[in-house]
CSV table of C-alpha atoms and ligand atoms in Angstrom, one decimal:
chain,number,residue,atom,x,y,z
A,29,MET,CA,-0.8,48.5,42.6
A,30,TRP,CA,-2.3,45.4,41.0
A,31,THR,CA,-4.0,45.0,37.6
A,32,TRP,CA,-7.0,42.7,38.3
A,33,LEU,CA,-8.8,40.5,35.8
A,34,ASP,CA,-11.9,38.5,36.8
A,35,LEU,CA,-12.8,35.8,34.3
A,36,ALA,CA,-16.1,33.9,34.0
A,37,GLU,CA,-14.2,30.7,33.2
A,38,THR,CA,-10.6,29.5,32.6
A,39,ASP,CA,-8.7,26.3,32.8
A,40,SER,CA,-6.5,27.5,35.6
A,41,THR,CA,-6.0,31.1,36.9
A,42,ASN,CA,-2.3,30.2,37.2
A,43,ASN,CA,-2.2,29.8,33.4
A,44,ALA,CA,-4.2,33.0,32.8
A,45,ALA,CA,-2.0,35.0,35.1
A,46,ASP,CA,1.1,33.6,33.4
A,47,LYS,CA,-0.2,34.7,30.0
A,48,LEU,CA,-1.3,38.1,31.2
A,49,CYS,CA,2.0,39.0,32.9
A,50,ALA,CA,3.9,37.8,29.8
A,51,GLU,CA,1.9,40.2,27.7
A,52,THR,CA,2.0,43.2,30.0
A,53,ASN,CA,5.2,42.6,32.0
A,54,CYS,CA,3.3,44.0,35.0
A,55,PRO,CA,2.2,42.4,38.3
A,56,CYS,CA,-1.4,41.2,38.1
A,57,ILE,CA,-4.1,39.3,39.9
A,58,VAL,CA,-6.4,36.9,37.9
A,59,THR,CA,-9.5,35.4,39.5
A,60,ALA,CA,-12.2,33.3,37.9
A,61,LYS,CA,-15.7,32.2,38.7
A,62,ARG,CA,-14.9,28.7,37.5
A,63,GLN,CA,-11.7,26.7,36.7
A,64,THR,CA,-12.1,23.7,34.3
A,65,ALA,CA,-8.6,22.3,35.1
A,66,GLY,CA,-7.6,23.8,38.5
A,67,ARG,CA,-4.4,22.2,39.7
A,68,GLY,CA,-2.8,21.6,43.0
A,69,ARG,CA,0.6,20.6,44.3
A,70,ARG,CA,2.4,17.4,43.2
A,71,GLY,CA,0.2,17.0,40.0
A,72,ARG,CA,-3.1,16.8,41.9
A,73,SER,CA,-6.2,18.5,40.7
A,74,TRP,CA,-8.0,21.3,42.6
A,75,ILE,CA,-11.8,20.8,42.7
A,76,SER,CA,-13.1,24.2,41.5
A,77,ASP,CA,-16.8,24.6,42.2
A,78,GLU,CA,-18.4,27.9,41.4
A,79,GLY,CA,-18.6,30.4,44.3
A,80,ASN,CA,-15.2,29.5,45.8
A,81,LEU,CA,-12.2,31.7,45.3
A,82,PHE,CA,-9.6,30.9,42.7
A,83,MET,CA,-6.9,33.7,42.5
A,84,SER,CA,-3.5,33.9,41.0
A,85,PHE,CA,-1.0,36.7,41.8
A,86,ALA,CA,1.8,37.3,39.3
A,87,PHE,CA,4.8,39.3,40.5
A,88,PRO,CA,8.6,39.5,39.8
A,89,ALA,CA,10.6,37.7,42.5
A,90,GLU,CA,14.1,36.1,43.0
A,91,LEU,CA,14.1,32.3,43.4
A,92,ASP,CA,16.0,32.8,46.7
A,93,ASN,CA,13.0,34.6,48.2
A,94,ILE,CA,10.3,32.2,47.1
A,95,GLY,CA,10.6,30.0,50.2
A,96,GLN,CA,9.9,32.9,52.5
A,97,ILE,CA,7.2,34.3,50.3
A,98,ALA,CA,5.5,30.8,50.3
A,99,VAL,CA,5.6,30.9,54.1
A,100,LEU,CA,4.1,34.4,54.1
A,101,SER,CA,1.3,33.3,51.7
A,102,GLY,CA,0.0,30.6,54.1
A,103,LEU,CA,0.1,33.1,57.0
A,104,ALA,CA,-1.8,35.7,54.9
A,105,VAL,CA,-4.5,33.1,54.1
A,106,LEU,CA,-4.7,32.2,57.8
A,107,LYS,CA,-5.2,35.9,58.7
A,108,THR,CA,-7.8,36.2,56.0
A,109,VAL,CA,-9.8,33.1,57.2
A,110,ARG,CA,-9.5,34.4,60.8
A,111,ALA,CA,-11.0,37.7,59.8
A,112,PHE,CA,-14.2,35.8,58.6
A,113,CYS,CA,-14.2,33.0,61.2
A,114,PRO,CA,-12.6,34.5,64.4
A,115,ASP,CA,-13.7,31.6,66.6
A,116,VAL,CA,-12.5,28.7,64.5
A,117,SER,CA,-9.3,26.9,65.4
A,118,LEU,CA,-6.8,27.5,62.5
A,119,LEU,CA,-3.4,25.9,61.9
A,120,LEU,CA,-0.7,26.2,59.2
A,121,LYS,CA,0.5,22.9,57.8
A,122,TRP,CA,3.8,23.2,56.0
A,123,PRO,CA,4.4,24.4,53.4
A,124,ASN,CA,1.3,26.6,53.2
A,125,ASP,CA,-2.0,24.7,53.8
A,126,VAL,CA,-4.5,26.3,56.2
A,127,LEU,CA,-6.5,23.9,58.3
A,128,ALA,CA,-9.8,25.0,59.9
A,129,ASP,CA,-10.8,22.7,62.7
A,130,GLY,CA,-8.3,20.2,61.3
A,131,ALA,CA,-9.8,20.3,57.7
A,132,LYS,CA,-8.1,21.9,54.7
A,133,ILE,CA,-9.8,25.2,53.7
A,134,SER,CA,-7.3,26.4,51.2
A,135,GLY,CA,-4.3,25.4,49.0
A,136,ILE,CA,-1.5,27.3,47.5
A,137,LEU,CA,0.5,26.5,44.4
A,138,PHE,CA,3.7,28.5,43.4
A,139,GLU,CA,4.8,28.2,39.8
A,140,ARG,CA,7.6,30.0,37.9
A,141,ALA,CA,6.2,32.1,35.1
A,142,ARG,CA,7.9,33.9,32.2
A,143,ASN,CA,9.9,37.1,32.4
A,144,GLY,CA,11.3,36.4,35.9
A,145,PHE,CA,7.8,36.4,37.3
A,146,TRP,CA,6.3,33.9,39.8
A,147,ILE,CA,2.7,32.9,40.1
A,148,MET,CA,1.1,32.4,43.5
A,149,GLY,CA,-2.1,30.5,43.0
A,150,ILE,CA,-4.5,30.3,45.9
A,151,GLY,CA,-7.8,28.4,46.3
A,152,ILE,CA,-10.0,29.2,49.3
A,153,ASN,CA,-13.2,27.3,49.8
A,154,VAL,CA,-16.0,29.9,50.5
A,155,VAL,CA,-19.5,28.7,49.6
A,156,SER,CA,-18.8,25.0,49.4
A,157,HIS,CA,-16.1,22.5,50.0
A,158,PRO,CA,-15.4,19.2,48.3
A,159,GLU,CA,-16.5,15.9,49.8
A,160,THR,CA,-13.7,14.1,51.6
A,161,ALA,CA,-13.9,11.2,49.2
A,162,ALA,CA,-13.4,13.5,46.2
A,163,ALA,CA,-10.6,15.5,47.7
A,164,GLY,CA,-8.8,12.7,49.5
A,165,TYR,CA,-8.7,14.6,52.8
A,166,ARG,CA,-11.1,16.4,55.1
A,167,THR,CA,-12.1,19.8,53.7
A,168,ALA,CA,-13.7,23.0,55.2
A,169,GLY,CA,-15.3,26.1,53.7
A,170,LEU,CA,-15.8,29.6,55.2
A,171,ASN,CA,-19.6,29.7,55.0
A,172,ALA,CA,-20.0,26.3,56.5
A,173,LEU,CA,-17.9,27.7,59.4
A,174,GLY,CA,-20.4,30.5,59.8
A,175,ALA,CA,-18.9,33.3,57.7
A,176,ALA,CA,-21.8,34.3,55.3
A,177,THR,CA,-19.4,35.9,52.7
A,178,ASP,CA,-18.5,35.6,49.0
A,179,ARG,CA,-15.4,35.1,47.0
A,180,LEU,CA,-14.9,38.8,46.1
A,181,LYS,CA,-15.1,39.9,49.8
A,182,VAL,CA,-12.5,37.3,50.6
A,183,LEU,CA,-10.3,38.4,47.7
A,184,HIS,CA,-10.5,42.0,48.9
A,185,LYS,CA,-9.5,41.1,52.5
A,186,PHE,CA,-6.6,38.9,51.3
A,187,VAL,CA,-5.2,41.7,49.1
A,188,VAL,CA,-5.2,44.2,51.9
A,189,ILE,CA,-3.5,41.7,54.3
A,190,TRP,CA,-1.0,40.6,51.6
A,191,ASP,CA,0.0,44.1,50.6
A,192,GLU,CA,0.6,45.0,54.3
A,193,MET,CA,2.6,41.8,54.9
A,194,ILE,CA,4.8,42.2,51.8
A,195,PHE,CA,5.5,45.9,52.7
A,196,SER,CA,6.6,44.9,56.2
A,197,TRP,CA,8.6,41.9,55.0
A,198,ARG,CA,10.5,44.2,52.6
A,199,GLN,CA,11.2,46.7,55.4
A,200,GLU,CA,11.8,44.4,58.4
A,201,GLY,CA,12.6,41.0,57.0
A,202,PHE,CA,11.3,37.5,57.7
A,203,ASN,CA,11.8,37.0,61.5
A,204,ALA,CA,8.5,38.3,62.8
A,205,PHE,CA,6.6,36.3,60.2
A,206,LYS,CA,8.6,33.2,61.0
A,207,ARG,CA,7.5,33.6,64.6
A,208,GLN,CA,3.9,34.1,63.7
A,209,TRP,CA,4.0,31.1,61.4
A,210,LEU,CA,5.4,28.9,64.2
A,211,ASP,CA,2.8,30.3,66.7
A,212,ASN,CA,0.2,28.8,64.4
A,213,ALA,CA,2.0,25.7,63.2
A,214,TYR,CA,0.4,22.3,63.0
A,215,ASN,CA,2.2,19.7,65.1
A,216,LEU,CA,5.2,21.8,66.1
A,217,GLY,CA,7.4,19.8,68.4
A,218,LYS,CA,5.6,16.5,67.5
A,219,THR,CA,6.6,13.6,65.4
A,220,ILE,CA,5.4,13.9,61.9
A,221,ILE,CA,5.8,12.0,58.6
A,222,VAL,CA,6.9,13.8,55.5
A,223,LYS,CA,5.9,12.1,52.2
A,224,GLN,CA,8.0,12.9,49.2
A,225,GLY,CA,6.6,10.8,46.4
A,226,ASP,CA,7.2,7.1,47.4
A,227,LYS,CA,9.6,8.1,50.2
A,228,GLU,CA,8.5,8.7,53.8
A,229,ILE,CA,10.7,10.4,56.4
A,230,SER,CA,9.7,10.6,60.0
A,231,GLY,CA,11.0,13.1,62.6
A,232,ILE,CA,10.1,15.9,65.0
A,233,LEU,CA,8.8,19.1,63.4
A,234,SER,CA,11.2,21.5,65.1
A,235,GLY,CA,10.9,24.8,63.2
A,236,LEU,CA,11.4,26.7,60.0
A,237,ASN,CA,14.7,27.7,58.4
A,238,ASP,CA,15.3,31.2,57.0
A,239,ASP,CA,14.7,30.0,53.5
A,240,GLY,CA,11.2,28.7,54.5
A,241,SER,CA,12.2,25.1,54.5
A,242,LEU,CA,11.2,22.8,57.4
A,243,GLN,CA,13.5,21.7,60.2
A,244,LEU,CA,13.0,18.0,60.9
A,245,GLU,CA,14.9,16.4,63.8
A,246,ILE,CA,15.7,12.8,63.1
A,247,ALA,CA,17.7,10.9,65.8
A,248,GLY,CA,18.9,14.1,67.4
A,249,LYS,CA,20.2,15.6,64.0
A,250,MET,CA,18.5,18.4,62.2
A,251,HIS,CA,17.5,17.8,58.6
A,252,LYS,CA,16.3,20.4,56.1
A,253,ILE,CA,13.1,19.5,54.2
A,254,LEU,CA,12.6,21.5,51.0
A,255,ALA,CA,9.5,19.7,49.6
A,256,GLY,CA,6.9,17.2,50.7
A,257,ASP,CA,3.5,16.7,52.4
A,258,VAL,CA,3.3,16.7,56.1
A,259,PHE,CA,1.2,14.2,58.0
A,260,ALA,CA,0.6,13.5,61.7
A,261,LEU,CA,1.8,10.1,62.8
A,262,LYS,CA,-1.7,8.5,62.8
A,263,GLU,CA,-3.2,10.5,59.9
A,264,GLU,CA,-4.3,8.7,56.8
B,124,LIG,C1,-2.7,22.5,46.8
B,124,LIG,O1,-3.1,22.5,47.9
B,124,LIG,O2,-2.4,21.4,46.2
B,124,LIG,C2,-2.7,23.7,46.0
B,124,LIG,C3,-4.0,24.1,45.4
B,124,LIG,C4,-3.9,25.4,44.6
B,124,LIG,C5,-5.2,25.8,43.9
B,124,LIG,C6,-5.2,27.1,43.3
B,124,LIG,S1,-6.8,27.6,42.8
B,124,LIG,C7,-6.1,29.0,42.0
B,124,LIG,C8,-4.9,28.6,41.3
B,124,LIG,N1,-5.2,28.0,40.0
B,124,LIG,C9,-4.9,26.7,40.0
B,124,LIG,O3,-5.0,25.9,39.0
B,124,LIG,N2,-4.4,26.3,41.2
B,124,LIG,C10,-4.3,27.4,42.1
């Protein structure tokens, strides 16, 4: 059972969810029509035009589980997007970007909150999507892909999918989800570049570890990647 707060405007739904769960000590979902300072991973901003979905889920979790939950979150967004755009090619780019026809349709930011809670902040482009020049990468949106939907219908679909997935993850564990993630993985078995700040590592994307980290094979040896941005060899 979630408490849900839908705001007209906030700086970031991650901040609003952090505040709400600190006050109530209960799991909650915060959405907003507009974000004035939406943020992404690695200090980037998240362009937050009205009509798109900005949602933050606050729930108690152990740090040891966050890697798996992060993997689950990308898979849940992929299933949600697939429900609205069944014929579009969708891929998961580690850690949890969803690519639609090769363009980013959503982004996910996990942050630690107060009281042992975590915030899972998700942006999904619904009615519009930022220009490539503004975002720095190619973007996609549900309606541009033929969905004819709105942010609250997408929220509802995501919550149903998320609740089912978390229930089954608690009962049966991570393995089935790991397999599903790998079935939809971007560039599995291919050489990729992982950018970590100024550092770049290149290797073969070989799989996922049980903590949700990436397996990268470099010169025949397996390395564990805990953070970074994944790029194809020839990608900008
Ligand atoms: C990324 O791909 O860099 C992650 C983007 C996360 C954006 C969402 S929108 C809802 C929530 N509030 C924020 O400020 N960020 C996340």
